[in-house]
Amino acid sequence: MAAADVVAQIEQGYKKLQEASDCHSLLKKHLSKEVVDELKNKKTKLGATLLDVIQSGRLSMF
């Protein structure tokens, strides 16, 4: 299970991404609330989280 701070960063990043009207990234297009809710608490066998997957797209918005 992902740590609470990681889950909070995922949720915050998703919210900012959806609110960014000038953002037309593929991440925004394909990262739905359903996907976030399904995967935000999960970790892979190697310890990766959804935050690891979306981090570069989340940071390149700004």
Short mmCIF file of C-alpha atoms in Angstrom, two decimals:
data_model
loop_
_atom_site.label_atom_id
_atom_site.label_comp_id
_atom_site.label_asym_id
_atom_site.label_seq_id
_atom_site.Cartn_x
_atom_site.Cartn_y
_atom_site.Cartn_z
CA MET A 1 0.00 0.00 0.00
CA ALA A 2 1.26 3.47 -0.90
CA ALA A 3 2.13 5.89 1.89
CA ALA A 4 -0.39 8.58 2.80
CA ASP A 5 1.87 11.40 1.59
CA VAL A 6 2.26 9.70 -1.80
CA VAL A 7 -1.51 9.31 -2.13
CA ALA A 8 -1.95 12.99 -1.23
CA GLN A 9 0.57 14.02 -3.91
CA ILE A 10 -1.22 11.88 -6.49
CA GLU A 11 -4.58 13.43 -5.64
CA GLN A 12 -3.15 16.96 -5.59
CA GLY A 13 -1.40 16.40 -8.91
CA TYR A 14 -4.55 15.01 -10.50
CA LYS A 15 -6.57 18.00 -9.30
CA LYS A 16 -4.03 20.52 -10.65
CA LEU A 17 -3.82 18.66 -13.94
CA GLN A 18 -7.58 18.73 -14.44
CA GLU A 19 -7.80 22.41 -13.48
CA ALA A 20 -5.05 23.44 -15.94
CA SER A 21 -7.08 24.72 -18.88
CA ASP A 22 -3.97 25.42 -20.96
CA CYS A 23 -2.65 21.86 -20.56
CA HIS A 24 -3.27 19.47 -23.45
CA SER A 25 -1.02 16.60 -22.38
CA LEU A 26 -1.70 12.93 -22.97
CA LEU A 27 -1.48 12.45 -19.21
CA LYS A 28 -4.43 14.79 -18.70
CA LYS A 29 -6.35 13.10 -21.49
CA HIS A 30 -5.92 9.55 -20.20
CA LEU A 31 -5.60 9.89 -16.41
CA SER A 32 -9.20 9.65 -15.25
CA LYS A 33 -10.55 9.91 -11.72
CA GLU A 34 -11.44 6.22 -11.95
CA VAL A 35 -7.82 5.29 -12.74
CA VAL A 36 -6.52 7.48 -9.91
CA ASP A 37 -8.97 5.98 -7.42
CA GLU A 38 -8.13 2.43 -8.52
CA LEU A 39 -4.34 2.79 -8.46
CA LYS A 40 -3.44 5.51 -5.94
CA ASN A 41 -3.02 3.08 -3.02
CA LYS A 42 -1.19 0.34 -4.92
CA LYS A 43 2.50 -0.46 -5.20
CA THR A 44 4.28 -2.76 -7.61
CA LYS A 45 6.50 -5.61 -6.43
CA LEU A 46 9.45 -3.23 -6.79
CA GLY A 47 7.73 -0.48 -4.79
CA ALA A 48 6.68 1.85 -7.63
CA THR A 49 3.48 3.84 -7.26
CA LEU A 50 1.20 5.78 -9.58
CA LEU A 51 3.13 8.89 -8.52
CA ASP A 52 6.30 7.39 -10.01
CA VAL A 53 4.47 6.84 -13.29
CA ILE A 54 2.90 10.31 -13.58
CA GLN A 55 5.69 12.37 -11.95
CA SER A 56 7.34 13.65 -15.14
CA GLY A 57 4.03 14.69 -16.69
CA ARG A 58 2.94 16.31 -13.48
CA LEU A 59 6.13 18.34 -13.20
CA SER A 60 6.31 19.38 -16.86
CA MET A 61 2.99 21.24 -16.57
CA PHE A 62 4.63 24.12 -14.74
#
